[in-house]
Short mmCIF file of C-alpha atoms in Angstrom, two decimals:
data_model
loop_
_atom_site.label_atom_id
_atom_site.label_comp_id
_atom_site.label_asym_id
_atom_site.label_seq_id
_atom_site.Cartn_x
_atom_site.Cartn_y
_atom_site.Cartn_z
CA MET Y 252 -0.06 0.11 0.01
CA ARG Y 253 2.92 2.56 0.89
CA ARG Y 254 4.54 1.76 -2.44
CA SER Y 255 1.09 2.35 -4.20
CA MET Y 256 0.86 5.95 -2.37
CA LEU Y 257 4.46 7.00 -3.28
CA ALA Y 258 3.95 5.75 -6.92
CA LEU Y 259 0.63 7.89 -7.20
CA THR Y 260 2.12 10.86 -5.55
CA ALA Y 261 5.23 10.62 -7.87
CA ALA Y 262 2.85 10.33 -10.95
CA LEU Y 263 0.80 13.22 -9.75
CA LEU Y 264 3.74 15.49 -9.32
CA ALA Y 265 5.22 14.46 -12.65
CA SER Y 266 1.69 15.35 -14.33
CA ALA Y 267 1.50 18.92 -12.48
CA PRO Y 268 1.61 22.00 -14.74
CA ILE Y 269 5.28 23.40 -15.09
CA ALA Y 270 4.05 26.75 -13.86
CA ALA Y 271 3.12 25.14 -10.54
CA GLN Y 272 6.74 24.19 -9.80
CA THR Y 273 9.31 26.50 -8.57
CA ILE Y 274 12.23 26.86 -10.96
CA GLN Y 275 15.30 28.51 -9.61
CA THR Y 276 17.57 30.51 -12.20
CA THR Y 277 20.29 32.78 -11.74
CA PRO Y 278 20.78 36.06 -13.90
CA THR Y 279 23.86 34.12 -15.59
CA ASP Y 280 21.38 31.33 -16.46
CA ARG Y 281 19.08 33.78 -17.99
CA VAL Y 282 21.62 35.61 -19.84
CA ILE Y 283 22.94 32.08 -21.27
CA ASP Y 284 19.37 31.05 -22.16
CA GLN Y 285 18.62 34.36 -24.15
CA GLY Y 286 22.01 34.31 -25.69
CA THR Y 287 21.61 30.90 -27.13
CA ASN Y 288 18.24 29.58 -27.43
CA HIS Y 289 16.77 33.06 -28.38
CA SER Y 290 19.85 34.79 -30.13
CA GLU Y 291 19.49 37.44 -32.79
CA VAL Y 292 23.04 38.40 -33.15
CA MET Y 293 23.51 37.03 -36.58
CA ARG Y 294 20.10 38.37 -37.97
CA ILE Y 295 21.68 41.78 -36.79
CA ALA Y 296 24.78 41.14 -38.24
CA GLN Y 297 23.20 40.13 -41.63
CA TYR Y 298 21.20 43.25 -42.00
CA LEU Y 299 24.13 45.42 -41.28
CA THR Y 300 26.21 43.74 -43.96
CA ASP Y 301 24.12 42.04 -46.56
CA VAL Y 302 21.29 44.55 -46.78
CA ILE Y 303 22.98 47.98 -45.66
CA GLY Y 304 26.62 47.06 -46.67
CA ALA Y 305 29.79 49.31 -46.40
CA ARG Y 306 29.19 52.03 -43.91
CA LEU Y 307 31.80 54.86 -44.71
CA THR Y 308 31.39 57.79 -42.26
CA ASN Y 309 28.97 60.13 -43.67
CA SER Y 310 28.03 57.94 -46.52
CA PRO Y 311 24.42 56.82 -47.41
CA GLY Y 312 25.41 53.53 -46.08
CA ILE Y 313 25.97 54.82 -42.52
CA ARG Y 314 23.00 57.11 -42.56
CA LYS Y 315 20.82 53.84 -43.10
CA ALA Y 316 22.55 52.20 -40.38
CA GLU Y 317 22.02 55.26 -38.05
CA ASP Y 318 18.17 54.95 -38.54
CA TRP Y 319 18.04 51.06 -38.37
CA THR Y 320 20.01 50.51 -35.16
CA GLN Y 321 17.93 53.25 -33.37
CA ALA Y 322 14.80 51.46 -34.67
CA LYS Y 323 15.86 48.13 -33.18
CA PHE Y 324 16.95 49.63 -29.85
CA ARG Y 325 13.27 51.29 -29.56
CA GLU Y 326 11.91 47.98 -30.55
CA TRP Y 327 13.71 46.17 -27.74
CA GLY Y 328 12.43 48.69 -25.20
CA LEU Y 329 15.55 50.69 -24.54
CA VAL Y 330 15.04 54.50 -23.88
CA ASN Y 331 16.86 57.71 -24.58
CA VAL Y 332 17.62 56.34 -27.89
CA HIS Y 333 19.36 59.03 -29.86
CA LYS Y 334 22.13 60.17 -32.22
CA GLU Y 335 24.93 62.47 -31.04
CA GLY Y 336 26.71 64.62 -33.84
CA PHE Y 337 30.09 65.82 -34.01
CA GLU Y 338 31.69 67.88 -37.00
CA PHE Y 339 33.30 65.41 -39.63
CA GLY Y 340 33.26 66.97 -43.02
CA ARG Y 341 31.77 65.99 -46.37
CA GLY Y 342 30.34 62.49 -47.29
CA TRP Y 343 31.48 60.32 -50.15
CA TRP Y 344 30.16 57.14 -51.74
CA ASN Y 345 31.35 55.22 -55.02
CA GLU Y 346 28.61 54.23 -57.55
CA LYS Y 347 30.94 52.29 -59.95
CA LEU Y 348 34.73 51.60 -60.52
CA ALA Y 349 35.92 49.71 -63.53
CA VAL Y 350 39.68 49.48 -64.39
CA ARG Y 351 41.30 47.38 -67.13
CA MET Y 352 44.47 47.24 -69.04
CA VAL Y 353 43.99 47.88 -72.84
CA ALA Y 354 47.78 47.61 -73.82
CA PRO Y 355 49.84 45.59 -74.43
CA ARG Y 356 46.85 43.17 -74.10
CA PRO Y 357 43.41 43.59 -72.65
CA LEU Y 358 42.93 42.45 -69.09
CA GLN Y 359 40.52 43.34 -66.32
CA LEU Y 360 42.14 44.25 -63.12
CA ILE Y 361 41.10 44.16 -59.48
CA ALA Y 362 40.88 47.62 -58.08
CA ALA Y 363 39.17 49.80 -55.35
CA PRO Y 364 38.17 53.36 -55.37
CA LEU Y 365 40.09 55.51 -52.79
CA PRO Y 366 37.50 57.43 -50.56
CA TRP Y 367 37.21 61.11 -50.87
CA THR Y 368 38.76 61.20 -54.28
CA PRO Y 369 37.05 62.52 -57.36
CA GLY Y 370 35.60 60.37 -60.18
CA THR Y 371 36.87 60.29 -63.78
CA SER Y 372 33.79 62.03 -65.43
CA GLY Y 373 33.51 59.06 -67.89
CA ALA Y 374 36.12 56.43 -68.91
CA VAL Y 375 39.68 57.89 -69.37
CA THR Y 376 42.77 56.26 -70.82
CA GLY Y 377 46.27 56.86 -70.03
CA GLU Y 378 49.74 55.19 -70.18
CA VAL Y 379 50.90 53.90 -66.84
CA VAL Y 380 54.16 55.37 -65.58
CA LEU Y 381 56.00 54.29 -62.32
CA ALA Y 382 56.76 57.34 -60.41
CA PRO Y 383 57.69 56.65 -56.66
CA LEU Y 384 56.74 59.85 -54.76
CA ALA Y 385 57.76 58.93 -51.09
CA ASP Y 386 58.47 62.82 -50.21
CA GLU Y 387 58.58 66.43 -51.64
CA ALA Y 388 62.05 65.84 -52.83
CA ALA Y 389 60.82 63.27 -55.45
CA PHE Y 390 58.67 65.93 -57.24
CA ALA Y 391 61.60 67.45 -59.03
CA GLN Y 392 62.61 64.12 -60.61
CA PHE Y 393 59.13 63.68 -62.30
CA LYS Y 394 58.19 67.32 -63.16
CA GLY Y 395 57.12 67.70 -66.77
CA LYS Y 396 56.92 63.59 -67.22
CA LEU Y 397 53.04 62.93 -65.95
CA LYS Y 398 50.84 64.84 -68.15
CA GLY Y 399 48.11 62.26 -69.18
CA LYS Y 400 49.55 59.50 -67.18
CA VAL Y 401 48.20 57.18 -64.70
CA VAL Y 402 50.81 57.24 -61.84
CA LEU Y 403 52.02 54.43 -59.78
CA ILE Y 404 53.32 56.21 -56.80
CA SER Y 405 55.45 53.68 -55.12
CA GLU Y 406 57.70 51.02 -56.01
CA PRO Y 407 55.97 47.61 -55.66
CA ARG Y 408 56.81 45.35 -52.71
CA GLU Y 409 58.15 42.10 -53.22
CA LEU Y 410 55.94 38.94 -52.68
CA GLU Y 411 56.80 37.24 -49.30
CA GLU Y 412 56.36 33.79 -48.26
CA ALA Y 413 53.59 33.23 -46.00
CA THR Y 414 54.93 31.98 -42.54
CA GLU Y 415 51.69 31.36 -40.74
CA ALA Y 416 48.29 30.01 -41.58
CA PRO Y 417 45.73 32.54 -42.66
CA PHE Y 418 43.03 31.32 -40.03
CA LYS Y 419 43.89 30.86 -36.43
CA ARG Y 420 42.55 30.49 -32.90
CA TRP Y 421 44.60 31.06 -29.74
CA THR Y 422 45.82 28.19 -27.87
CA ASP Y 423 45.70 28.40 -23.95
CA ASP Y 424 49.47 28.70 -24.13
CA GLU Y 425 49.48 31.53 -26.28
CA LEU Y 426 46.82 33.21 -24.31
CA THR Y 427 48.93 32.87 -21.14
CA LYS Y 428 51.79 34.41 -23.12
CA ARG Y 429 49.65 37.51 -23.84
CA ASP Y 430 49.69 38.63 -20.26
CA ASN Y 431 52.59 40.81 -19.78
CA TYR Y 432 52.76 44.32 -17.93
CA ASP Y 433 53.87 47.19 -20.08
CA LEU Y 434 56.17 48.89 -17.56
CA LEU Y 435 56.20 52.67 -18.45
CA ASN Y 436 59.15 54.71 -17.93
CA GLY Y 437 57.79 58.12 -17.47
CA SER Y 438 58.59 59.35 -21.00
CA GLY Y 439 54.90 59.89 -22.19
CA GLY Y 440 54.32 56.56 -23.81
CA GLY Y 441 53.47 55.71 -27.34
CA ASN Y 442 53.22 57.72 -30.71
CA ARG Y 443 56.95 58.77 -30.14
CA ALA Y 444 57.47 58.48 -34.02
CA PHE Y 445 54.47 60.67 -34.86
CA ASN Y 446 55.40 63.08 -37.67
CA PRO Y 447 52.60 65.44 -38.50
CA ALA Y 448 54.28 66.24 -41.72
CA ARG Y 449 53.52 62.71 -43.19
CA LEU Y 450 49.78 63.35 -42.82
CA THR Y 451 49.94 66.45 -44.76
CA PHE Y 452 51.97 65.05 -47.61
CA GLY Y 453 49.27 63.40 -49.22
CA ALA Y 454 47.58 66.80 -50.11
CA LYS Y 455 50.90 68.00 -51.46
CA ARG Y 456 51.30 65.00 -53.74
CA ASP Y 457 47.68 65.46 -54.89
CA ALA Y 458 48.41 69.16 -55.73
CA PHE Y 459 51.57 68.16 -57.50
CA LEU Y 460 49.85 65.43 -59.63
CA LYS Y 461 47.19 67.75 -60.66
CA GLU Y 462 49.48 70.58 -61.51
CA GLU Y 463 51.40 68.13 -63.75
CA GLY Y 464 48.22 66.92 -65.42
CA ALA Y 465 48.16 63.51 -64.41
CA ILE Y 466 44.60 61.82 -64.87
CA GLY Y 467 44.90 59.56 -61.86
CA TYR Y 468 46.95 57.57 -59.49
CA ALA Y 469 47.29 54.35 -58.09
CA ILE Y 470 48.79 52.66 -54.90
CA MET Y 471 49.35 49.15 -54.26
CA SER Y 472 47.28 46.93 -52.19
CA SER Y 473 49.07 45.88 -48.88
CA ARG Y 474 47.72 42.13 -49.18
CA ASN Y 475 48.15 39.54 -51.65
CA GLY Y 476 45.71 37.20 -53.05
CA LYS Y 477 43.90 40.02 -55.34
CA LEU Y 478 42.55 41.53 -52.01
CA VAL Y 479 41.75 45.26 -52.11
CA HIS Y 480 40.78 47.85 -49.37
CA GLY Y 481 39.00 50.73 -50.55
CA GLN Y 482 40.99 52.60 -47.60
CA ASN Y 483 42.44 55.96 -47.94
CA SER Y 484 44.62 56.45 -44.72
CA GLN Y 485 45.93 59.79 -45.84
CA PHE Y 486 42.37 61.37 -45.94
CA GLN Y 487 42.25 64.30 -43.64
CA VAL Y 488 39.03 65.48 -42.29
CA GLY Y 489 37.54 68.30 -44.28
CA GLN Y 490 39.98 67.66 -47.35
CA SER Y 491 39.32 65.74 -50.66
CA GLY Y 492 41.37 64.54 -53.20
CA LEU Y 493 42.10 66.62 -56.43
CA ILE Y 494 42.41 63.75 -58.90
CA PRO Y 495 41.12 60.29 -59.19
CA GLY Y 496 42.78 57.78 -56.78
CA ILE Y 497 42.52 53.84 -56.80
CA GLU Y 498 44.29 50.94 -55.12
CA ILE Y 499 45.08 47.99 -57.42
CA ALA Y 500 45.55 44.43 -56.34
CA ALA Y 501 49.14 43.45 -55.51
CA GLU Y 502 49.53 41.17 -58.27
CA ASP Y 503 48.06 43.63 -60.90
CA TYR Y 504 50.13 46.39 -59.64
CA ARG Y 505 53.29 44.38 -59.79
CA ARG Y 506 52.75 43.40 -63.61
CA LEU Y 507 51.96 46.94 -64.33
CA ALA Y 508 55.23 48.08 -62.96
CA ARG Y 509 57.38 45.31 -64.66
CA LEU Y 510 55.71 46.34 -67.86
CA ALA Y 511 56.47 50.02 -67.35
CA LYS Y 512 60.03 49.23 -66.38
CA MET Y 513 60.60 47.22 -69.48
CA GLY Y 514 59.25 49.76 -71.83
CA ALA Y 515 56.12 48.15 -72.74
CA LYS Y 516 54.01 51.24 -72.18
CA PRO Y 517 50.98 49.67 -70.46
CA THR Y 518 47.75 51.66 -70.80
CA LEU Y 519 44.72 51.71 -68.34
CA GLU Y 520 41.25 52.63 -68.80
CA ILE Y 521 39.47 53.80 -65.72
CA ASP Y 522 35.79 54.71 -65.23
CA ALA Y 523 35.21 55.77 -61.71
CA VAL Y 524 31.69 57.19 -60.68
CA ASN Y 525 32.11 58.86 -57.15
CA HIS Y 526 29.83 61.11 -55.39
CA PHE Y 527 30.60 63.83 -52.78
CA ASP Y 528 27.80 64.69 -50.15
CA ASP Y 529 27.69 68.13 -48.34
CA SER Y 530 24.27 68.17 -47.13
CA ASP Y 531 25.22 66.97 -43.33
CA THR Y 532 28.97 67.40 -42.42
CA LYS Y 533 28.25 65.91 -38.93
CA ALA Y 534 28.90 62.32 -38.30
CA TYR Y 535 26.65 60.76 -35.64
CA ASN Y 536 27.28 58.32 -32.82
CA VAL Y 537 24.15 56.11 -31.72
CA LEU Y 538 23.36 55.84 -28.01
CA ALA Y 539 20.74 53.84 -26.08
CA ASP Y 540 20.17 53.19 -22.55
CA ILE Y 541 18.73 50.60 -20.09
CA PRO Y 542 17.88 52.64 -17.03
CA GLY Y 543 19.24 51.52 -13.67
CA THR Y 544 17.25 51.42 -10.30
CA ASP Y 545 19.48 53.90 -8.50
CA PRO Y 546 19.46 57.13 -10.45
CA LYS Y 547 22.47 58.24 -8.43
CA ALA Y 548 24.51 55.19 -8.85
CA GLY Y 549 26.00 56.17 -12.44
CA TYR Y 550 26.40 53.97 -15.44
CA VAL Y 551 28.34 51.52 -17.43
CA MET Y 552 28.85 51.52 -21.07
CA ALA Y 553 29.64 49.10 -23.96
CA GLY Y 554 30.46 50.11 -27.39
CA ALA Y 555 31.61 49.21 -31.00
CA HIS Y 556 32.28 51.18 -33.99
CA PHE Y 557 29.66 50.53 -36.91
CA ASP Y 558 31.39 52.55 -39.63
CA SER Y 559 33.51 50.82 -42.12
CA TRP Y 560 35.87 51.44 -45.00
CA ALA Y 561 34.36 51.46 -48.60
CA MET Y 562 35.04 47.95 -49.67
CA GLY Y 563 33.42 44.68 -48.61
CA ASP Y 564 30.40 44.90 -46.30
CA GLY Y 565 32.02 45.78 -42.95
CA ALA Y 566 31.42 42.52 -41.41
CA ALA Y 567 34.15 41.40 -39.26
CA ASP Y 568 35.23 45.23 -38.95
CA ASN Y 569 33.14 45.98 -37.31
CA GLY Y 570 29.56 44.95 -37.98
CA ALA Y 571 30.42 41.75 -35.62
CA GLY Y 572 31.27 44.04 -32.76
CA SER Y 573 28.23 46.18 -33.42
CA ALA Y 574 25.84 43.21 -33.67
CA MET Y 575 27.27 41.69 -30.29
CA VAL Y 576 26.94 45.08 -28.50
CA MET Y 577 23.24 45.29 -29.79
CA GLU Y 578 22.62 41.74 -28.96
CA ALA Y 579 23.89 42.28 -25.54
CA ALA Y 580 21.49 45.15 -25.05
CA ARG Y 581 18.60 42.93 -26.34
CA ILE Y 582 19.67 39.92 -23.98
CA ILE Y 583 19.74 42.10 -21.04
CA LYS Y 584 16.26 43.88 -21.73
CA ALA Y 585 14.53 40.43 -22.56
CA SER Y 586 16.02 38.83 -19.75
CA GLY Y 587 14.36 41.13 -17.42
CA ILE Y 588 17.46 41.68 -15.14
CA LYS Y 589 17.49 44.79 -13.02
CA THR Y 590 20.54 46.52 -12.44
CA LYS Y 591 21.67 49.40 -9.80
CA ARG Y 592 23.46 51.49 -12.44
CA ALA Y 593 22.19 52.39 -15.94
CA ILE Y 594 23.61 50.62 -19.02
CA ARG Y 595 24.47 52.72 -21.90
CA PHE Y 596 25.23 51.17 -25.59
CA ALA Y 597 27.06 53.19 -27.95
CA LEU Y 598 27.64 52.55 -31.71
CA TRP Y 599 30.69 54.95 -32.74
CA ALA Y 600 31.09 56.65 -36.24
CA GLY Y 601 34.38 58.07 -37.46
CA GLU Y 602 36.57 55.35 -35.86
CA GLU Y 603 38.35 54.43 -39.15
CA GLN Y 604 39.59 58.11 -39.24
CA GLY Y 605 41.01 58.40 -35.89
CA LEU Y 606 38.53 57.07 -33.29
CA LEU Y 607 36.76 60.36 -33.75
CA GLY Y 608 33.29 59.27 -32.50
CA SER Y 609 34.38 57.80 -29.01
CA MET Y 610 36.84 60.88 -28.69
CA ALA Y 611 33.75 63.37 -29.19
CA TYR Y 612 31.71 61.47 -26.67
CA VAL Y 613 34.65 61.56 -24.17
CA GLU Y 614 35.24 65.21 -24.65
CA ASN Y 615 31.57 66.09 -24.56
CA HIS Y 616 30.72 63.97 -21.48
CA VAL Y 617 33.76 62.73 -19.60
CA ALA Y 618 36.95 64.75 -19.65
CA LYS Y 619 38.97 67.26 -21.81
CA ARG Y 620 42.43 67.47 -22.71
CA PRO Y 621 44.10 70.76 -24.20
CA VAL Y 622 44.51 69.65 -27.83
CA ASP Y 623 45.15 72.29 -30.51
CA ALA Y 624 41.86 73.46 -31.57
CA GLY Y 625 42.75 73.49 -35.25
CA ALA Y 626 43.75 69.76 -35.05
CA SER Y 627 41.45 67.25 -36.95
CA GLY Y 628 41.44 63.75 -37.95
CA MET Y 629 44.60 61.60 -37.44
CA VAL Y 630 46.48 64.54 -35.90
CA ARG Y 631 44.02 64.84 -33.24
CA TYR Y 632 44.05 60.99 -32.76
CA MET Y 633 47.93 61.01 -32.37
CA THR Y 634 48.20 64.02 -30.14
CA TRP Y 635 45.17 63.80 -27.80
CA SER Y 636 46.62 61.43 -25.06
CA ARG Y 637 49.81 63.56 -24.93
CA ALA Y 638 47.98 66.56 -23.98
CA PHE Y 639 47.84 67.80 -20.18
CA PRO Y 640 46.12 68.60 -17.97
CA ILE Y 641 43.05 66.26 -17.93
CA THR Y 642 40.02 68.34 -16.92
CA PRO Y 643 37.21 65.99 -15.78
CA GLY Y 644 33.66 66.47 -17.21
CA PRO Y 645 30.25 65.95 -15.74
CA ASP Y 646 30.17 62.16 -16.39
CA HIS Y 647 33.81 61.30 -14.97
CA GLY Y 648 32.56 60.27 -11.76
CA LYS Y 649 29.28 58.77 -12.93
CA LEU Y 650 30.78 56.41 -15.60
CA ALA Y 651 31.89 53.28 -13.88
CA ALA Y 652 33.26 51.16 -16.58
CA TYR Y 653 33.31 50.82 -20.45
CA PHE Y 654 33.58 47.49 -22.41
CA ASN Y 655 34.50 47.50 -26.23
CA LEU Y 656 34.27 44.94 -28.96
CA ASP Y 657 36.40 45.46 -32.35
CA ASN Y 658 38.66 42.45 -33.12
CA GLY Y 659 36.23 40.56 -35.45
CA SER Y 660 33.90 37.88 -35.05
CA GLY Y 661 36.13 35.56 -33.17
CA LYS Y 662 35.03 34.23 -29.68
CA ILE Y 663 35.90 36.01 -26.63
CA ARG Y 664 38.93 34.43 -25.03
CA GLY Y 665 39.64 36.85 -22.24
CA ILE Y 666 40.12 40.67 -21.59
CA TYR Y 667 42.85 43.24 -21.57
CA ALA Y 668 43.14 44.86 -18.07
CA GLN Y 669 44.93 48.06 -19.50
CA GLY Y 670 47.59 47.83 -16.49
CA ASN Y 671 44.94 48.03 -14.01
CA THR Y 672 45.83 45.13 -11.61
CA ALA Y 673 43.21 45.56 -9.04
CA VAL Y 674 40.62 44.82 -11.51
CA MET Y 675 42.19 41.56 -12.62
CA PRO Y 676 40.77 39.17 -9.75
CA ILE Y 677 37.28 40.66 -10.30
CA PHE Y 678 37.48 39.77 -14.03
CA GLU Y 679 38.73 36.42 -13.00
CA GLN Y 680 35.59 35.85 -10.99
CA TRP Y 681 33.36 37.10 -13.85
CA PHE Y 682 34.94 34.77 -16.17
CA ALA Y 683 34.46 31.61 -14.08
CA PRO Y 684 31.12 30.71 -15.58
CA PHE Y 685 32.42 30.84 -19.19
CA ARG Y 686 35.78 29.07 -18.82
CA SER Y 687 34.18 26.03 -20.65
CA MET Y 688 33.15 28.38 -23.34
CA GLY Y 689 36.89 29.25 -23.96
CA ALA Y 690 37.08 32.55 -21.94
CA ILE Y 691 40.17 31.78 -19.67
CA GLU Y 692 42.54 34.92 -19.89
CA VAL Y 693 42.73 38.09 -18.04
CA SER Y 694 45.81 39.86 -19.24
CA SER Y 695 47.29 42.97 -17.60
CA ARG Y 696 48.42 44.09 -21.02
CA ARG Y 697 47.68 47.42 -22.49
CA THR Y 698 46.00 47.39 -26.18
CA GLY Y 699 45.17 50.24 -28.21
CA SER Y 700 43.83 51.47 -31.58
CA THR Y 701 40.34 51.35 -30.92
CA ASP Y 702 37.38 53.01 -29.04
CA HIS Y 703 38.30 52.21 -25.39
CA VAL Y 704 41.55 54.20 -25.86
CA PHE Y 705 40.23 57.75 -25.05
CA PHE Y 706 38.14 56.44 -22.07
CA ASP Y 707 41.18 54.72 -20.74
CA ALA Y 708 43.35 57.92 -21.34
CA VAL Y 709 41.22 59.84 -18.87
CA GLY Y 710 41.28 57.41 -16.00
CA ILE Y 711 37.80 55.36 -16.73
CA PRO Y 712 38.14 51.76 -16.35
CA ALA Y 713 37.93 50.98 -19.95
CA PHE Y 714 38.63 47.50 -21.63
CA GLN Y 715 39.06 45.65 -24.88
CA PHE Y 716 38.26 41.93 -24.95
CA ILE Y 717 40.59 39.39 -26.44
CA GLN Y 718 39.04 37.50 -29.16
CA ASP Y 719 40.33 34.61 -31.51
CA PRO Y 720 41.89 36.24 -34.61
CA LEU Y 721 40.36 33.84 -37.13
CA ASP Y 722 41.04 35.38 -40.55
CA TYR Y 723 40.59 38.83 -39.50
CA GLY Y 724 44.11 40.38 -39.72
CA SER Y 725 45.29 37.80 -42.41
CA MET Y 726 42.36 38.36 -45.04
CA VAL Y 727 39.21 40.31 -44.10
CA HIS Y 728 40.28 43.43 -42.35
CA HIS Y 729 39.27 46.48 -44.38
CA THR Y 730 39.23 44.38 -47.60
CA ASP Y 731 36.74 43.37 -50.37
CA VAL Y 732 36.03 40.01 -48.90
CA ASP Y 733 35.08 41.35 -45.39
CA THR Y 734 31.45 39.89 -45.74
CA PHE Y 735 28.88 37.90 -43.66
CA ASP Y 736 30.46 34.59 -44.80
CA HIS Y 737 33.43 35.17 -42.54
CA LEU Y 738 31.48 35.76 -39.54
CA LYS Y 739 31.32 32.74 -36.97
CA ALA Y 740 27.73 32.49 -35.50
CA ASP Y 741 28.70 30.29 -32.32
CA ASP Y 742 31.69 32.77 -31.65
CA MET Y 743 29.26 35.62 -31.96
CA ARG Y 744 26.67 34.18 -29.66
CA GLN Y 745 29.24 33.52 -26.92
CA GLY Y 746 30.73 37.13 -27.18
CA ALA Y 747 27.29 38.81 -26.86
CA LEU Y 748 26.32 36.97 -23.87
CA ILE Y 749 29.58 37.38 -21.87
CA LEU Y 750 29.48 40.98 -23.01
CA ALA Y 751 25.94 41.08 -21.40
CA GLU Y 752 27.25 39.27 -18.22
CA PHE Y 753 30.03 41.64 -17.76
CA LEU Y 754 27.82 44.69 -18.24
CA ILE Y 755 25.20 43.34 -15.57
CA ASN Y 756 28.09 42.53 -13.01
CA ALA Y 757 29.69 46.00 -13.48
CA ALA Y 758 26.17 47.73 -13.18
CA ASN Y 759 25.46 45.72 -9.96
CA SER Y 760 28.64 45.59 -8.19
CA ASP Y 761 28.51 47.31 -4.60
CA GLN Y 762 31.52 49.33 -5.47
CA PRO Y 763 32.45 50.60 -8.96
CA LEU Y 764 35.42 49.12 -10.49
CA PRO Y 765 38.85 50.27 -9.38
CA ARG Y 766 40.44 52.98 -11.28
CA VAL Y 767 44.23 53.55 -11.90
CA PRO Y 768 45.50 57.14 -10.91
CA LEU Y 769 44.45 60.02 -13.48
CA ALA Y 770 47.54 60.62 -15.52
CA THR Y 771 49.41 63.68 -15.25
CA ALA Y 772 52.24 65.17 -17.37
CA PRO Y 773 55.18 62.78 -17.32
CA THR Y 774 58.46 63.61 -15.87
CA PRO Y 775 61.68 62.62 -17.75
CA ALA Y 776 62.33 59.01 -18.08
CA ASP Y 777 64.12 57.36 -15.07
CA GLN Y 778 68.10 57.49 -15.70
CA PHE Y 779 71.32 56.96 -14.19
CA TYR Y 780 72.24 59.98 -12.31
CA THR Y 781 74.83 62.19 -13.97
CA PHE Y 782 76.82 64.62 -11.55
CA PRO Y 783 77.02 68.25 -12.79
CA GLU Y 784 80.43 69.19 -14.20
CA SER Y 785 81.06 71.73 -11.40
CA ALA Y 786 80.64 68.83 -8.89
CA HIS Y 787 83.67 66.88 -10.17
#
């Protein structure tokens, strides 16, 4: 009889509605559930890449992305969704580019337009001349020799043998080796080789080519394998090229240079249709918030840049990071998790021209540094972190942490602590639930060149995640093959849910993350003491 009653009780419990049972879940469980079973990260990435495509700052592509990303944030229930503008300059976009060799034989070439250079106003034909223009001293050598020519402005680089596989994931041992503390020596840090004249040389070269009557110029792709970039690193905000400029695939460029050197007179036909847009010279960051429960507790922040260069679809750089930031926002909102601090999400513009969007946010909200008011673009980028003193702004004490994603679609393997040793044991604890997902390394190392840099430079705890490299650096970064095909769905799901977890932890911690001392003007580097001559 007792056995029968026990069996009956078990059967009744088993048949009871799920809603009647108490199911205990942790915030981490809810994040993982949303980030895996209900993920939308690849849908977000596909729209940004397949539908919108390349998102050059102030181009039609990024204007579409501004509208679409704001609409998605509102759809998910975020608040204070808006754009913040900063002065950038004219927009530009390419409608068409066709480049072919017509002599000594017909051959279609692989090429990309250089942003902010004009089109050709129809197909133009000119003989190719190799005229390396590395500096102003070279102008005299080619004066009077470039009229009607297409100018290859550099000697071709030799083809180098590959020494590493083009696709890579970090091993645990390699990740461990990435933990090294950069011991600063009081000399002021990086950018020592910065030469402002290098950034103004492009305009002088353009003026020389225009004056000499060249019909266009070409640079060589920095990668082999017929990859091209559509990247113009010498572009200066507010300036545009004076003559058409193109980038030619490395293999095609070498062939043209060889033909020119042997006297075969290679001739190109170029048809470039480029458009400038001065209707709105401001670029815009997109911002959206999830409110906190304590209005006085401040906020934490996550960001990624959603601008790209002109070729490819801006998938790995940085549609992937943008999609993971947006997905983290959706995960947190959909999970219903409440946080003490507010969480702000940012999609930055102008990153490719010098982290201009995140710099503008820092200057408007967090802190200022006395940079030359006339400096813009890369000049501002290279000098900003060396200008003292730092003047904290209204959000300096409110912003408790900033997290950034900008290394492709590879899974998160750890985080760079930016020399903030006090935060390392905290991050170790936060990574504990995700070690089986491959997130294992908290590195004291500093990393740069992306949008956490200026937050870090004014004393905000700001961090970039360590990601598996995949084929990001070897193939897709800034190239015509930076498309949705190269994104890894499982990696991006993992990255979005870890970002969401870090934001929740930072927003709910009893104390804000520890900060390093606010930087002050450096003293001379430590050296052996030398006695004055009078003391001998």
